[in-house]
Coordinates of C-alpha atoms in Angstrom, one line a residue:
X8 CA 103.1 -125.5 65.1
X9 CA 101.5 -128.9 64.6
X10 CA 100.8 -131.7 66.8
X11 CA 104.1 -133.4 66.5
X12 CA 106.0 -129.9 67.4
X13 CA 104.8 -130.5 71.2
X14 CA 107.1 -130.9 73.6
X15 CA 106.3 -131.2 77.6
X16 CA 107.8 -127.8 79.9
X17 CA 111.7 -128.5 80.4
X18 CA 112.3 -130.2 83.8
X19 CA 108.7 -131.8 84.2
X20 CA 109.6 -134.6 82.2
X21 CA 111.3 -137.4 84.0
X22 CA 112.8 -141.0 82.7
X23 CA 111.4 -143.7 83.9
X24 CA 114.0 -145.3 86.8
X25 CA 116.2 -148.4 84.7
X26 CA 116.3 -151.2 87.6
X27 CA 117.9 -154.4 86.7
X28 CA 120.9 -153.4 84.9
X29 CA 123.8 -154.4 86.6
X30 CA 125.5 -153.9 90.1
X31 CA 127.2 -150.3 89.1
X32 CA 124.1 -148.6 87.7
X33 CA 123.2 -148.5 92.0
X34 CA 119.6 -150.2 90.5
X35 CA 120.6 -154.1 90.2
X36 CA 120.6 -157.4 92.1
X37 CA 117.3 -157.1 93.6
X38 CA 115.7 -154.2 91.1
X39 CA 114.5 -151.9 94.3
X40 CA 112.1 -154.2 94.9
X41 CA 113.7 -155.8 98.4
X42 CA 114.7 -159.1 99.5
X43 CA 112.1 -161.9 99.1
X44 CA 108.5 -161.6 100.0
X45 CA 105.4 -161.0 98.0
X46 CA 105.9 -157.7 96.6
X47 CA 109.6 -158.9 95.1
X48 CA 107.8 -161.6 93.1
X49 CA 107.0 -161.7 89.8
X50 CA 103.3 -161.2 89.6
X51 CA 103.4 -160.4 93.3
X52 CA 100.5 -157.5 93.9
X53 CA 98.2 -157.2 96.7
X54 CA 94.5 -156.4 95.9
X55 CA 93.4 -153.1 97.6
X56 CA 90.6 -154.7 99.5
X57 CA 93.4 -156.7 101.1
X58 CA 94.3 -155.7 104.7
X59 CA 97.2 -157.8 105.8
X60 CA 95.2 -161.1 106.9
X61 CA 92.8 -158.9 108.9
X62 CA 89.4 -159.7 108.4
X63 CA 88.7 -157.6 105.6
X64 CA 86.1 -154.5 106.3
X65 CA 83.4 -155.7 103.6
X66 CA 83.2 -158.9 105.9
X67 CA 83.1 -157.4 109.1
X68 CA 80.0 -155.2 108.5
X69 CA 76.7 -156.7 108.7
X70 CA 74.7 -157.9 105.9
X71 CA 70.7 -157.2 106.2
X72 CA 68.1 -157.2 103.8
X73 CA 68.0 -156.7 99.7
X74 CA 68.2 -153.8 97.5
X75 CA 64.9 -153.8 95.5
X76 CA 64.8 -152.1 91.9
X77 CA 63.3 -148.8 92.4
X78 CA 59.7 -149.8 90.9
X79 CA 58.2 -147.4 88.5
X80 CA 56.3 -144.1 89.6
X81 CA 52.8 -143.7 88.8
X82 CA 50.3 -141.4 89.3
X83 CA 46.7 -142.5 90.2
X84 CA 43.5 -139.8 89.2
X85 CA 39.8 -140.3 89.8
X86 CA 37.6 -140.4 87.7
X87 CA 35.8 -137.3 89.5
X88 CA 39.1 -135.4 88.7
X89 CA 37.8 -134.6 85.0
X90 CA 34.9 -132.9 85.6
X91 CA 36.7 -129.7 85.6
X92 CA 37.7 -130.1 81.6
X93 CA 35.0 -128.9 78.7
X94 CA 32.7 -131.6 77.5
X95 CA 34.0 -133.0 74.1
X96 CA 38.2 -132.0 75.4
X97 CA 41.3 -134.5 75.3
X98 CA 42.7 -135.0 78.5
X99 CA 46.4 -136.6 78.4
X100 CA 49.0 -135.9 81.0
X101 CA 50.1 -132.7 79.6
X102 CA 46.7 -131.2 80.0
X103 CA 46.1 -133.0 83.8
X104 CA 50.3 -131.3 84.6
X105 CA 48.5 -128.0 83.6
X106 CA 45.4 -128.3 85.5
X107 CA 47.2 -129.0 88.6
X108 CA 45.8 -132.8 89.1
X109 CA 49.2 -134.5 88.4
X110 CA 52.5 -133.4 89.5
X111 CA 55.1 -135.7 87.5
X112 CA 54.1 -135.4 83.9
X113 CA 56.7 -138.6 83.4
X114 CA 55.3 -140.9 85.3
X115 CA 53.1 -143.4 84.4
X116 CA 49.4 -142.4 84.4
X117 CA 46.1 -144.7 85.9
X118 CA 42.8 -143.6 85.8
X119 CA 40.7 -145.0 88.6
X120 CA 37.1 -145.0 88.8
X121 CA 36.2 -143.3 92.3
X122 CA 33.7 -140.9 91.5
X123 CA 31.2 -139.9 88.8
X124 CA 32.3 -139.0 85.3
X125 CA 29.4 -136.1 83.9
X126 CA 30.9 -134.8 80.8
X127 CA 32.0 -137.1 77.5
X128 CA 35.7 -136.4 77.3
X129 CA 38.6 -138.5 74.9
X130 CA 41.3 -139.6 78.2
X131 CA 44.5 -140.7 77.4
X132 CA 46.4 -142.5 80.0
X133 CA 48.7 -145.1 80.3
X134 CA 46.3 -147.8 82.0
X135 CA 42.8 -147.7 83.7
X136 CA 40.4 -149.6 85.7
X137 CA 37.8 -152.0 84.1
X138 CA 34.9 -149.6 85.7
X139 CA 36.6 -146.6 84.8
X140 CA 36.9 -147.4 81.1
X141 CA 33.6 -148.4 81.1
X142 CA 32.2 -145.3 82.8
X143 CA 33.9 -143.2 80.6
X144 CA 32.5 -145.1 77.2
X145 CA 29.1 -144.8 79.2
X146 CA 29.1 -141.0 78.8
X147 CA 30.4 -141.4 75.0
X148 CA 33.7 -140.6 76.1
X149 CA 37.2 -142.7 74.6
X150 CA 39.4 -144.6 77.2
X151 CA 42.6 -144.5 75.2
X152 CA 46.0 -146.5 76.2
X153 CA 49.1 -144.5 75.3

């Protein structure tokens, strides 16, 4: 059997209606579509917001306010918040996720500088504050934007 073998179930097939041939074929004169009026025009359709010359429904309702962009998420960590990691680690988001500090590891990630940072320690993160980059590179520590 190939593709050009198919053939749809006998008697779910049906021929489209021929209107417009003649008086005898019971489909003629007016081709089923009525006398006069907008639907037995050429062209003649009506939109489906239209609701017969009623004011339509999208005008009736009020109007209030604007639809902002959903802004991005980020999540904000103290500089406090490292003290838990190993002197010398690499903290990133994957590392905060496990630890329990951060709960979306997709969102964006600022380190703030609430706090006092006591071990040296290599943070990635996707923006800081001035003071907290510079207390980190006080302790020896890397401030690194991913």
């Amino acid at each position: 059997m190939q593709i050009n073998d198919l053939k749809p179930a006998r008697g779910s097939f049906h021929p489209p209606k021929r209107v417009g041939r003649g008086i005898g074929s019971g489909h003629g004169k007016t081709a089923c579509r009525g006398h006069k009026g907008q639907k037995a025009r050429s062209g003649g359709q009506i939109h489906p917001r239209f609701e017969g010359g009623q004011m339509p429904l999208v005008r009736r309702i009020p109007k209030r306010g604007f639809r902002r962009v959903p802004s991005e998420k980020w999540e904000i960590v103290n500089l406090q918040a490292f003290n838990v990691f190993a002197d010398g680690a690499q903290v990133d988001k994957k590392v905060l996720k496990e630890a329990g500090i951060i709960k979306d590891e997709t969102a964006k990630l600022k380190v703030l500088a609430k706090g006092v940072l006591e071990k040296k320690l290599i943070v990635r993160a996707d923006a800081f504050s001035e003071k907290a980059k510079l207390m980190i590179e006080e302790k020896g520590g890397k401030a690194e934007v991913a």
